[in-house]
XYZ file of C-alpha atoms in Angstrom:
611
model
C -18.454 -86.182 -39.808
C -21.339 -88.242 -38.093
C -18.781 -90.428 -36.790
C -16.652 -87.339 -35.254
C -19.716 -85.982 -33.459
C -19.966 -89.649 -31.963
C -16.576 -89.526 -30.860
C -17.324 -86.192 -28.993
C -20.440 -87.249 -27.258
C -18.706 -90.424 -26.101
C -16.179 -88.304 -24.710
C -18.211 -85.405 -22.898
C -20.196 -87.992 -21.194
C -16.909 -89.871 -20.269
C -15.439 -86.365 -18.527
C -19.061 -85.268 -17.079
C -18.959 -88.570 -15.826
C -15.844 -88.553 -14.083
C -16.423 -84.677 -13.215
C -19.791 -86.081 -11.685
C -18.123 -88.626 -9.383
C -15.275 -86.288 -8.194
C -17.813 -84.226 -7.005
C -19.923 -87.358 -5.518
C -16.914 -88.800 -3.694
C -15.292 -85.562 -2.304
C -11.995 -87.638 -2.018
C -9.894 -84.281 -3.095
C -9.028 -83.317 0.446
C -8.650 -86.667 1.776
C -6.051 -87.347 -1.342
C -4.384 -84.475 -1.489
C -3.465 -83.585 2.073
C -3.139 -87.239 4.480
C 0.317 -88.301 3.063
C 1.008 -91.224 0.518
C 1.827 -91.270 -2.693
C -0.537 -88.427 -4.086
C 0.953 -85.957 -1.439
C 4.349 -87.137 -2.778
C 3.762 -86.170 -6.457
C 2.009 -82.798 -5.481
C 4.745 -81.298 -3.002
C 6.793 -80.113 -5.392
C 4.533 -77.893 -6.716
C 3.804 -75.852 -3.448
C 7.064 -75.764 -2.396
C 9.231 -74.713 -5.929
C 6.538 -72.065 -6.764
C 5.160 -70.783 -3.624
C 7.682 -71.459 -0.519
C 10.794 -71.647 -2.045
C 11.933 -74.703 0.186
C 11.849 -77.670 -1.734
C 15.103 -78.463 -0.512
C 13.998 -78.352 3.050
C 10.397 -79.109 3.030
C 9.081 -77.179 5.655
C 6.350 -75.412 4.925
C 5.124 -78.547 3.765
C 5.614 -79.931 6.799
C 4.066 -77.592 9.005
C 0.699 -77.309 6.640
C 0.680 -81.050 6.869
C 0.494 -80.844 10.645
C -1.432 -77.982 11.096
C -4.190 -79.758 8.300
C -4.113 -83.492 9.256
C -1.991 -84.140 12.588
C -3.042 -87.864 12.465
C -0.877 -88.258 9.350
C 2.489 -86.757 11.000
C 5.112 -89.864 12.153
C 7.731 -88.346 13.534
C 9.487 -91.511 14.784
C 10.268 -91.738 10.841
C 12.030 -88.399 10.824
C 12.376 -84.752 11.872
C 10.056 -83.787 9.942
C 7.370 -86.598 10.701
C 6.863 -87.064 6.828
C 6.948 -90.695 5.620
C 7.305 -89.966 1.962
C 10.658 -89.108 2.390
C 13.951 -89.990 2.956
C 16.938 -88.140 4.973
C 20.137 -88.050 3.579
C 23.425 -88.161 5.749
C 23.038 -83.995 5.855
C 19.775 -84.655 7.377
C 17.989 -82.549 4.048
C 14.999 -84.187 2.761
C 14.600 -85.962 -0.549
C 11.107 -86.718 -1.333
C 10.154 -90.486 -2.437
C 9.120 -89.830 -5.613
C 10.089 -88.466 -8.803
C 8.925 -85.020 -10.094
C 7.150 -85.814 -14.011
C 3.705 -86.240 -12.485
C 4.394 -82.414 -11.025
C 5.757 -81.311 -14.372
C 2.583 -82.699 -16.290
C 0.407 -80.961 -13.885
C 2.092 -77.636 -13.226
C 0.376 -76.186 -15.735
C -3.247 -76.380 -13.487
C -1.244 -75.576 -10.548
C -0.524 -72.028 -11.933
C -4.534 -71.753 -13.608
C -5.116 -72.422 -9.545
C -2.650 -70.028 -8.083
C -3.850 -67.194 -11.015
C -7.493 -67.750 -9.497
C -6.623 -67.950 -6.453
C -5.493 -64.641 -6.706
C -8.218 -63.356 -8.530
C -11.179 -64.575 -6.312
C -8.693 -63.579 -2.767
C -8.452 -66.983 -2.097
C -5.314 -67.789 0.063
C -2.889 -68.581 -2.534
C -0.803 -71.041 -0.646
C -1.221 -74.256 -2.560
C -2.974 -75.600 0.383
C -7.035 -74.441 -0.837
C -8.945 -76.788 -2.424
C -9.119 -74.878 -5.524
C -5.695 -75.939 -6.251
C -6.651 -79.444 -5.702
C -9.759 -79.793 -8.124
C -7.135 -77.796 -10.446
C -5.242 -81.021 -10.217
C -7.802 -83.570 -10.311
C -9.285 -81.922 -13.515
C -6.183 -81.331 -15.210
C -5.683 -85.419 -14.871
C -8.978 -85.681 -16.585
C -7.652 -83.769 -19.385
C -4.207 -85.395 -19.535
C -6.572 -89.041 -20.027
C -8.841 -86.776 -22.032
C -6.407 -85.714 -24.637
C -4.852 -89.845 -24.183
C -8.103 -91.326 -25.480
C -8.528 -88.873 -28.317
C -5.313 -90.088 -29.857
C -5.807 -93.284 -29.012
C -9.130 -93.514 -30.827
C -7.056 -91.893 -33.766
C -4.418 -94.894 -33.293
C -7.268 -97.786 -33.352
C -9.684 -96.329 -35.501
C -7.015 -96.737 -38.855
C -7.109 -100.285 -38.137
C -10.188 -101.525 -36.441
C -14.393 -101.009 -37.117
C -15.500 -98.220 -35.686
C -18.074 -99.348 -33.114
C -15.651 -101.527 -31.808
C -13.331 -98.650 -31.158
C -16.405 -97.029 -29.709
C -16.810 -99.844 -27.361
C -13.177 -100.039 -26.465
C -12.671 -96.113 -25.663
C -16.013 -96.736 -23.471
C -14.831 -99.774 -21.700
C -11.663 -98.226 -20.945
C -12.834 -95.017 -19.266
C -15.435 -96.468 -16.934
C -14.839 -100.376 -17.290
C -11.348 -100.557 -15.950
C -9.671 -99.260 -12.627
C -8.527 -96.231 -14.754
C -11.640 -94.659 -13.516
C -10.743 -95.489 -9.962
C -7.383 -93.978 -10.105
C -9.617 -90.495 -12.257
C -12.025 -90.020 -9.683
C -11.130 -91.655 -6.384
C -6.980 -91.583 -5.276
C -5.727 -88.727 -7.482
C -2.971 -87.343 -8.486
C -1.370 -90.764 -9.435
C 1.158 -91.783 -11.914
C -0.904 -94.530 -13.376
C -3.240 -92.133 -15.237
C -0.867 -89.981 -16.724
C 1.314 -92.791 -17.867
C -2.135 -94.368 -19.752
C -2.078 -91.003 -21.899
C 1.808 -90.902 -22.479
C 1.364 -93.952 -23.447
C -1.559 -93.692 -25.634
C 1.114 -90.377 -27.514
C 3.761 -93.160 -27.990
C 1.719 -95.630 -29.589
C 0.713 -92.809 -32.271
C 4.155 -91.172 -32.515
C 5.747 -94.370 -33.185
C 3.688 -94.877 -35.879
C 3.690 -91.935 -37.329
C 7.513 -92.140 -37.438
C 7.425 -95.062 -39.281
C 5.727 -93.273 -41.735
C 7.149 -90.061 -42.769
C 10.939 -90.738 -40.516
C 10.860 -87.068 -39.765
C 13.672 -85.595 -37.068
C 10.826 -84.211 -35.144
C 8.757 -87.223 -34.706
C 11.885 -89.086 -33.490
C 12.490 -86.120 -31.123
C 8.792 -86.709 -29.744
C 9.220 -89.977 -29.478
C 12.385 -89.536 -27.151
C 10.421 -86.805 -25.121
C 7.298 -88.988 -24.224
C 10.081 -92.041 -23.387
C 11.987 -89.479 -20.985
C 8.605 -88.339 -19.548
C 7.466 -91.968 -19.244
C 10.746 -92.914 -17.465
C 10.730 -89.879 -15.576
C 7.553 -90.621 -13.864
C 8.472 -94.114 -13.269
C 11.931 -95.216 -13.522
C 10.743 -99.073 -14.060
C 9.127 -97.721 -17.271
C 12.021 -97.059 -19.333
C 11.139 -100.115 -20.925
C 8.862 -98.213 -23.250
C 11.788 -97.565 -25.380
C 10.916 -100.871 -26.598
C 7.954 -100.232 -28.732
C 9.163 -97.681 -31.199
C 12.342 -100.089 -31.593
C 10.674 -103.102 -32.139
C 8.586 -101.473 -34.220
C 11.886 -99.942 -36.716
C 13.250 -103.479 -36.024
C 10.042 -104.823 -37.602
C 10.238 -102.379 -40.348
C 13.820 -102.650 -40.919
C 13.128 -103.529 -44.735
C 11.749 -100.233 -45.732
C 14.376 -98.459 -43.694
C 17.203 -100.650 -46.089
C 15.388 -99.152 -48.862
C 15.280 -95.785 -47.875
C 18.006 -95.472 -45.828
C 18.492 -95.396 -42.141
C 18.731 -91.380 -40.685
C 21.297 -92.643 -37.848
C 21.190 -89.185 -36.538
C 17.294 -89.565 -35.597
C 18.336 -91.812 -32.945
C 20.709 -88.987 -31.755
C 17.908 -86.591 -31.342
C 15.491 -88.711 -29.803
C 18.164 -89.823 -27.041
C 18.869 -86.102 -26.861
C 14.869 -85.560 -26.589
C 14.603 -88.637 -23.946
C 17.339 -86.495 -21.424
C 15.447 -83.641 -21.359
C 12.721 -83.966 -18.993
C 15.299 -86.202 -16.711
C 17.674 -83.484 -16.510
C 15.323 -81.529 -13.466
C 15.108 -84.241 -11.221
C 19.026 -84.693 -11.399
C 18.934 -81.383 -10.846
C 17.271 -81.690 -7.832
C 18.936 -84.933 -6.390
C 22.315 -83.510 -6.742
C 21.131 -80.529 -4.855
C 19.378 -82.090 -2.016
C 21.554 -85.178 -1.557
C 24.895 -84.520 -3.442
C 24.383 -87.241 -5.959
C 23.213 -86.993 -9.422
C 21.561 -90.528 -9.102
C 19.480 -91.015 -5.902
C 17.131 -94.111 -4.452
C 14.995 -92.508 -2.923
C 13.087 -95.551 -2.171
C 14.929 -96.763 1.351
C 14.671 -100.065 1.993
C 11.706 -100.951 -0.493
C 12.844 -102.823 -3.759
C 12.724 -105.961 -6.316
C 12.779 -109.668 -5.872
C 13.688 -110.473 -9.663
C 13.862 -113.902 -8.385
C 10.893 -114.498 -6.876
C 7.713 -112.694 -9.228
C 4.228 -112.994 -7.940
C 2.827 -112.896 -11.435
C 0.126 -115.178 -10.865
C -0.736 -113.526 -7.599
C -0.436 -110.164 -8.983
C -2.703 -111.099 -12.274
C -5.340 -113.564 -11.114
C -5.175 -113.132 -7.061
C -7.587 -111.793 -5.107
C -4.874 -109.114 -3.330
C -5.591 -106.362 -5.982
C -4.882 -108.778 -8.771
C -5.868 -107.200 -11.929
C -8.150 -109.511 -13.339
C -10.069 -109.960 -10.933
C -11.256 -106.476 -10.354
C -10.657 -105.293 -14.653
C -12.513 -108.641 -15.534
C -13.519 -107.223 -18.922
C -9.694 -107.471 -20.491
C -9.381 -110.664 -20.057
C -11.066 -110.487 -23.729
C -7.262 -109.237 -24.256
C -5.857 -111.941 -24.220
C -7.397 -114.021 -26.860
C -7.136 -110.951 -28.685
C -3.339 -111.464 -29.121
C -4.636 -114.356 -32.096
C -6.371 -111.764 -34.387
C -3.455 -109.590 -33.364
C -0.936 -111.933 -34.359
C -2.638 -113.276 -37.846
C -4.099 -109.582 -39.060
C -0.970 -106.486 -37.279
C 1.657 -108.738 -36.671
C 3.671 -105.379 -36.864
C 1.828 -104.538 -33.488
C 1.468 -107.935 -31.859
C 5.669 -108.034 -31.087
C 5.873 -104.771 -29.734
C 2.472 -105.173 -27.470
C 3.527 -108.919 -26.300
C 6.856 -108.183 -25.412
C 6.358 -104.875 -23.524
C 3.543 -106.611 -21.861
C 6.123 -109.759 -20.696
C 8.637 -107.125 -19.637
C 6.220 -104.720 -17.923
C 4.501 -107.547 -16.016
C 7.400 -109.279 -14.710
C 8.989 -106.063 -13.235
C 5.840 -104.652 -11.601
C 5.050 -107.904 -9.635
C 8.585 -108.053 -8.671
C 8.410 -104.772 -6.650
C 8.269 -106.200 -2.377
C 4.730 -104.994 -2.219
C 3.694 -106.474 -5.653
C 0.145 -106.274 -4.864
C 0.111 -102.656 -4.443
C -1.447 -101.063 -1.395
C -3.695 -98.169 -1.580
C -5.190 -99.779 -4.835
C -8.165 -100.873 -6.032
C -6.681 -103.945 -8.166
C -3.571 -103.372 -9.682
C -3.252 -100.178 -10.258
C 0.534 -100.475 -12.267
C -1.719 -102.176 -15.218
C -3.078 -99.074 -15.818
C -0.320 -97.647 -17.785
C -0.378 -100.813 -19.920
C -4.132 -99.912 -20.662
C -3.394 -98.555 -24.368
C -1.108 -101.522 -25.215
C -3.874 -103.546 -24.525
C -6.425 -101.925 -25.824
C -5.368 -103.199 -29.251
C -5.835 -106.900 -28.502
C -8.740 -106.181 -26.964
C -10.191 -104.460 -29.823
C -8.997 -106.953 -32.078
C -10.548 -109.423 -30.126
C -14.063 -107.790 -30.142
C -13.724 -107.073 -34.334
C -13.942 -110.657 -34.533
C -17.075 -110.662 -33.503
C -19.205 -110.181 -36.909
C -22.454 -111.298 -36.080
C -25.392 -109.729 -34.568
C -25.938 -112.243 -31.565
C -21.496 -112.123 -31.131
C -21.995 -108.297 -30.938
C -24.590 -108.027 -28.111
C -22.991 -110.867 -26.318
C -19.854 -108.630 -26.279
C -21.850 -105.167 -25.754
C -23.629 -106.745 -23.132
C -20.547 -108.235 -20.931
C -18.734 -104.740 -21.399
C -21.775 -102.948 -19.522
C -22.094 -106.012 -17.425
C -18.147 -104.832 -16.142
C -18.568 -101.387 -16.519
C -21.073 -101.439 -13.991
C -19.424 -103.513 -12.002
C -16.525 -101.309 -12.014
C -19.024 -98.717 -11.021
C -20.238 -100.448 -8.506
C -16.661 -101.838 -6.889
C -15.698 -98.542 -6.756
C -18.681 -97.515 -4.888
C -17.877 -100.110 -2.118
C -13.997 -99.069 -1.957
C -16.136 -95.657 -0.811
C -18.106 -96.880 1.975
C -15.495 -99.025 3.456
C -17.461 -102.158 2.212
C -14.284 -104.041 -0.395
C -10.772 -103.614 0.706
C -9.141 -105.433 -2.435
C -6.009 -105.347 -1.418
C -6.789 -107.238 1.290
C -8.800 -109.644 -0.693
C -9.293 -113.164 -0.346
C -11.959 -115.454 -2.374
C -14.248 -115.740 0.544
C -14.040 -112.211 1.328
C -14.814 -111.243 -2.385
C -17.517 -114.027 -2.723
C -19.399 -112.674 0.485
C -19.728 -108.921 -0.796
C -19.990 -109.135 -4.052
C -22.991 -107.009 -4.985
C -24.091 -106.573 -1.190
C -24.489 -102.496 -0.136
C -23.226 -103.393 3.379
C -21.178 -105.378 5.551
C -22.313 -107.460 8.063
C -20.415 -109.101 10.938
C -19.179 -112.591 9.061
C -18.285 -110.471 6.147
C -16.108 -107.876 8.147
C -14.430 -111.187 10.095
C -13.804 -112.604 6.080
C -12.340 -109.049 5.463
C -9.764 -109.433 8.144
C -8.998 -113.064 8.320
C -9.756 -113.730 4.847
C -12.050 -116.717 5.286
C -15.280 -116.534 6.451
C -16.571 -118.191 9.193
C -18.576 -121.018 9.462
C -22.416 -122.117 10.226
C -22.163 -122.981 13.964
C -25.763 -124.413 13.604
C -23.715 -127.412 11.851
C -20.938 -128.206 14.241
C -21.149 -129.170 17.850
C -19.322 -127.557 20.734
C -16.846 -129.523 22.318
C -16.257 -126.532 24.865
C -13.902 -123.895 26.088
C -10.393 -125.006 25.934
C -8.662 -122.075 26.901
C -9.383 -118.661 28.932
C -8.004 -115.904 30.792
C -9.852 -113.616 32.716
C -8.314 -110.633 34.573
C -8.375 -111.542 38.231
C -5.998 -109.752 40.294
C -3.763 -106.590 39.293
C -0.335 -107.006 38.575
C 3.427 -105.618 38.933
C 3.557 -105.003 34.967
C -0.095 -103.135 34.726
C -1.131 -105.645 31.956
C -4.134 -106.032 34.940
C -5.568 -103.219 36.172
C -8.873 -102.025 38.663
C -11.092 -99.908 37.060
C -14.538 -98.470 37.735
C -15.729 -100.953 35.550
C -13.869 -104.171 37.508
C -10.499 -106.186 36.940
C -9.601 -105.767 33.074
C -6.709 -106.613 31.237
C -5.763 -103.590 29.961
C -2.831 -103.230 26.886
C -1.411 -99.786 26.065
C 0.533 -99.924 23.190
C 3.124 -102.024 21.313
C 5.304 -102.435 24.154
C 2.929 -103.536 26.894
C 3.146 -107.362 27.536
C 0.412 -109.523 25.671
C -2.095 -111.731 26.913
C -1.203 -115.315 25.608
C -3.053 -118.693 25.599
C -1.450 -122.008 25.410
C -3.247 -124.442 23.735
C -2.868 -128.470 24.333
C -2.888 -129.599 21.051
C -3.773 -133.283 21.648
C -7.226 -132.147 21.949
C -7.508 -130.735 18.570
C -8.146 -132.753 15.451
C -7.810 -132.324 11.782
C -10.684 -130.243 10.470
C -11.631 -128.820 13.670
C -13.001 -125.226 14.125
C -11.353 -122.879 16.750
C -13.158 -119.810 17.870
C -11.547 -117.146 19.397
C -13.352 -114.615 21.497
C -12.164 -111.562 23.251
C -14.748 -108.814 25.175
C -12.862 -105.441 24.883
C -12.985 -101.619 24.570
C -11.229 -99.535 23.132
C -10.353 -96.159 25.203
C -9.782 -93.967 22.133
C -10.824 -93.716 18.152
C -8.853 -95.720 16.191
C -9.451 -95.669 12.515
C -6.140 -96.917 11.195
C -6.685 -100.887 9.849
C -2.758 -101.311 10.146
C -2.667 -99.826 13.753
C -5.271 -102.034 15.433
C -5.340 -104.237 18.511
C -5.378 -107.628 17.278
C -5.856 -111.056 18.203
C -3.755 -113.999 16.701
C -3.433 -117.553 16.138
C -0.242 -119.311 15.605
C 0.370 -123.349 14.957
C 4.118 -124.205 14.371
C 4.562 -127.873 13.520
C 7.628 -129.412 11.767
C 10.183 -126.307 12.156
C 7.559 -123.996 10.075
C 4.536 -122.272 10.532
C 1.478 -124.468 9.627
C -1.162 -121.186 10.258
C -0.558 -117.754 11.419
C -4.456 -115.784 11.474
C -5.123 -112.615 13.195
C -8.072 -110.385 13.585
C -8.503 -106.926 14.078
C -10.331 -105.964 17.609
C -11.535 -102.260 17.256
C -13.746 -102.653 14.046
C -15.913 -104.786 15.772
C -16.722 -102.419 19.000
C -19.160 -99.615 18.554
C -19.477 -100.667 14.997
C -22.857 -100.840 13.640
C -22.333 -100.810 10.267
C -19.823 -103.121 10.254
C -17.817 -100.776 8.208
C -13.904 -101.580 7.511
C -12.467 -98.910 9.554
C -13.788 -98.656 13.129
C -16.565 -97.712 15.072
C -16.818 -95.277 18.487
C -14.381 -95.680 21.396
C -15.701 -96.505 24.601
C -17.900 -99.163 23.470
C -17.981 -102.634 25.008
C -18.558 -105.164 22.604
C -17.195 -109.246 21.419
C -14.515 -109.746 18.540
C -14.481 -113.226 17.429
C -13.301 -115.365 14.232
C -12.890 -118.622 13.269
C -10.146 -120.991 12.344
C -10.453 -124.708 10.587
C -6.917 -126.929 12.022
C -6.187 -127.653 8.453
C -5.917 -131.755 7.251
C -1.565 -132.106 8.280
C -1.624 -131.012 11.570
C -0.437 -132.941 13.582
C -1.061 -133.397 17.801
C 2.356 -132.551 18.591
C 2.531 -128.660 17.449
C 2.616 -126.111 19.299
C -0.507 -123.999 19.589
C -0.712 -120.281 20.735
C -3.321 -117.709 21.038
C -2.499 -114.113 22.146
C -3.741 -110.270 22.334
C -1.842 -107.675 21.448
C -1.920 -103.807 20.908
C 0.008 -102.007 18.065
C 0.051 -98.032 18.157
C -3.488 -97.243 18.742
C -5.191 -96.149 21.765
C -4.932 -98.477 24.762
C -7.508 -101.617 24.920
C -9.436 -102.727 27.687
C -9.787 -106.728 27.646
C -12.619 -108.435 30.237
C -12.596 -111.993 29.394
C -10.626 -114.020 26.279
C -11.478 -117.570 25.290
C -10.868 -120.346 23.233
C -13.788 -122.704 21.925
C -12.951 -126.140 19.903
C -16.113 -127.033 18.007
C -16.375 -130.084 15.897
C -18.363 -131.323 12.739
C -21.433 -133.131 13.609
């Protein structure tokens, strides 16, 4: 009993914790309504319940527009919606697949009931609806954990299950994906996942029809939400596989595999459903262009990089992996199953074309495998039987947890950008509560620049300065003089061409531009930039750019921008790395993307040399 009133304290703080930094963050608007992948899973709610056009998508549409214009592209399609595709009859299929809908339609319609209630507009648009669905995730991982602990606590001490439930709801980027970017997949999958972990074993034990039937529904609902995951089919089979004695002696119920493939269809059968009906085919990529390089895996990148890799920013399971040992010598039944989903699940996810995972904080398709791990991980920390062992363990759990804390609290104020990480960028904010200059350059370049006090300056080797306007309008006369001036994507750059017999090995290259932006421009992927480029030996030796309108008006230094209209320098710094050679070919260059135009007053190159 003492032990059950624990458990419940653990997990009320866990959800007022989470409940307390929903509220902190406000992110439910920003989530919910600017497009990606969280307006993706939501839309069908809206639009089966309320509008009635989920084939056509467009009241979704317009409520998008009339809410956040900034988010509409309507080079993409008709309907300026990137999260979906257009079939041949021009009807929109949305990107992704319905389960994370399903799993949360039941706080949709609490929402839409109070909505009513309380005369709220009951559109699907208010806020109420979204908090709805941010707390009903909270339950869905809620309800995951409980089982869990009921899964770990039959085989492992009890504070160490403490310490593992702990660890995984504020130690890991679970808590991210809670609190911070919701409704995601990743979340929901964790608690499926912890279900399937218990319902497999509790097959094993009593081989009922209905627990084979679960175990089918929660793999259909797994595989629903993300195709890729079908590979959870794996663990109850190697499981029966692993059992396979006991199943001689009692005899194999051939039909329970009938009713759990039955089971696994059900949940699939709506979103065949809907592709037939919005694209004509039962079996629809709805995914474009985007896919897998089976070939080519960025495992290492995608574990241990500093691009969202998953270790880096979830240090605290790397206990997991010595915990396969204990695993392997103590539930050997468990270590196959775990190891080999594990393989399978890792190799697929960093196959995907954008393995590392973009609006992330690390990699957020680990997430799911949270409860597989969790039992190495707990193993692991069992092991440890002495006092000193214990704290040292206790102690580097809340060392990550608040770290994770923390992390999370700079992904908020625009301070870490992990999936733009690089080890320099990392290394110069970890633990800082700002950004300064040097560490916004290391943000977008991904090294950080050097100590001029230790180099000397060998001088300017290359400028341009607008002088005279010209036919194209690259050059203009303003009120404020002769500026370069570079509208969009199409205007013509301004280029440098560097000699290159100048330069040597290990030199430094600074690159300057004074510039000002016309117009806000808060989108990182939209900014002017300027670039470096050395080709040398039919390849490309270095290719750096750096974003211009994050350093104008910019105070804070902050990841995203600062005020139009500002005048101000964007610089950064490049080493010529040890092979390069004098006879590549060296350019510099400006160019605008599909921001506001850029005003440009002087750009220079400066070689500077080690002392």
């Amino acid at each position: 009993m003492q032990h059950r009133h624990i458990l419940i304290i653990i997990l009320t703080g866990l959800a007022a914790f989470w409940i307390g930094s929903i509220l902190y963050y406000q992110r439910v608007n920003t989530s919910m309504i600017g497009g990606g992948d969280t307006w993706g899973y939501y839309i069908y709610l809206p639009s089966s319940i309320i509008s009635g056009d989920l084939l056509t998508l467009e009241t979704a549409a317009r409520r998008r527009a009339e809410m956040v214009p900034g988010s509409m592209n309507f080079g993409a399609n008709r309907l300026g919606i990137m999260e979906i595709n257009m079939t041949e009859k021009d009807l929109p299929v949305i990107k992704y697949t319905s389960g994370v809908a399903i799993m949360l339609s039941p706080f949709f319609v609490l929402a839409h009931a109070i909505a009513y209630l309380f005369e709220i507009p009951p559109d699907g648009y208010h806020p109420v609806y979204w908090y709805s669905i941010y707390l009903g995730v909270c339950l869905w991982v809620l309800f995951g954990m409980i089982i869990l602990y009921r899964f770990l606590i039959r085989r492992f001490p009890t504070w160490a299950v403490w310490v593992s439930i702990i660890v995984l709801g504020v130690g890991t980027n679970l808590y991210f994906f809670l609190v911070y970017t919701s409704p995601m997949s990743h979340p929901l999958l964790f608690s499926l996942y912890c279900f399937l972990l218990e319902a497999s074993e509790r097959y094993i034990r009593n081989q009922r029809t209905r627990t084979a039937g679960i175990i089918g529904l929660i793999c259909g609902m797994i595989t629903l939400i993300r195709p890729t995951e079908i590979i959870a089919v794996s663990i109850p089979l190697i499981l029966i596989i692993y059992s396979i004695s006991s199943y001689i002696r009692s005899g194999w119920k051939w039909q329970h595999l009938l009713i759990a493939t039955l089971s696994f269809c059900i949940p699939i059968i709506p979103q065949l459903i809907y592709w037939k009906m919005a694209s004509g085919e039962w079996l629809y990529y709805s995914y474009g262009g985007e896919g897998f390089d089976f070939l080519n895996p960025h495992i290492f990148s995608g574990l241990f990089g500093f691009m969202n890799g998953w270790f880096i920013y979830t240090p605290i399971y790397l206990l997991a992996i010595p915990g396969f040992v204990p695993l392997y010598i103590h539930f050997r039944k468990y270590f196959w199953p775990v190891l080999i989903f594990i393989i399978l699940h890792v190799y697929i996810i960093y196959s995907w074309h954008n393995w590392y995972y973009i609006n992330s904080f690390g990699s957020r398709p680990m997430v799911e495998a949270l409860p597989l791990l969790a039992i190495p991980w707990t193993a692991f920390i069992t092991k440890c039987q002495t006092n000193i062992s214990r704290s040292i363990v206790i102690g580097v759990s809340v060392l990550c947890i608040l770290l994770n804390i923390f992390q999370t609290w700079q992904v908020s104020q625009a301070i870490l950008l992990s999936e733009e990480g690089s080890f320099d960028y990392y290394v110069s904010i970890f633990g800082k509560r700002e950004l300064n200059e040097k560490r916004l350059i290391a943000a977008d370049t991904q090294t950080y620049p050097p100590d001029f006090n230790t180099l000397d300056s060998i001088g300017v080797i290359g400028e341009r300065r607008a002088e005279f306007p010209d036919s194209t309008g690259t050059v203009q006369q303003t009120n404020e003089g002769t500026m370069f001036r570079i509208s969009n994507q199409t205007a013509p750059r301004i280029d440098l061409q560097l000699d290159p017999s100048i330069i040597q090995p290990g030199d430094y290259l600074r690159i300057t531009c004074r510039a000002k932006s016309e117009g806000w421009n808060n989108d990182r992927w939209n900014m002017a930039t300027q670039t470096i480029s050395i080709w040398q030996n039919q390849d490309w030796l270095l290719w750096v750019w750096n974003r211009i309108n994050n350093k104008l008006g910019n105070p804070t230094w902050n990841l995203w921008g600062g005020e139009p209209g500002v005048w101000g320098e964007a610089w950064y710094a490049i080493q010529i790395p040890k092979n390069y050679k004098s006879d590549a070919d060296i350019k510099v260059w400006i160019e605008n993307r599909t921001g506001p135009a850029i005003l440009i007053s002087s750009f220079q190159v400066e070689l500077w040399r080690e002392k």
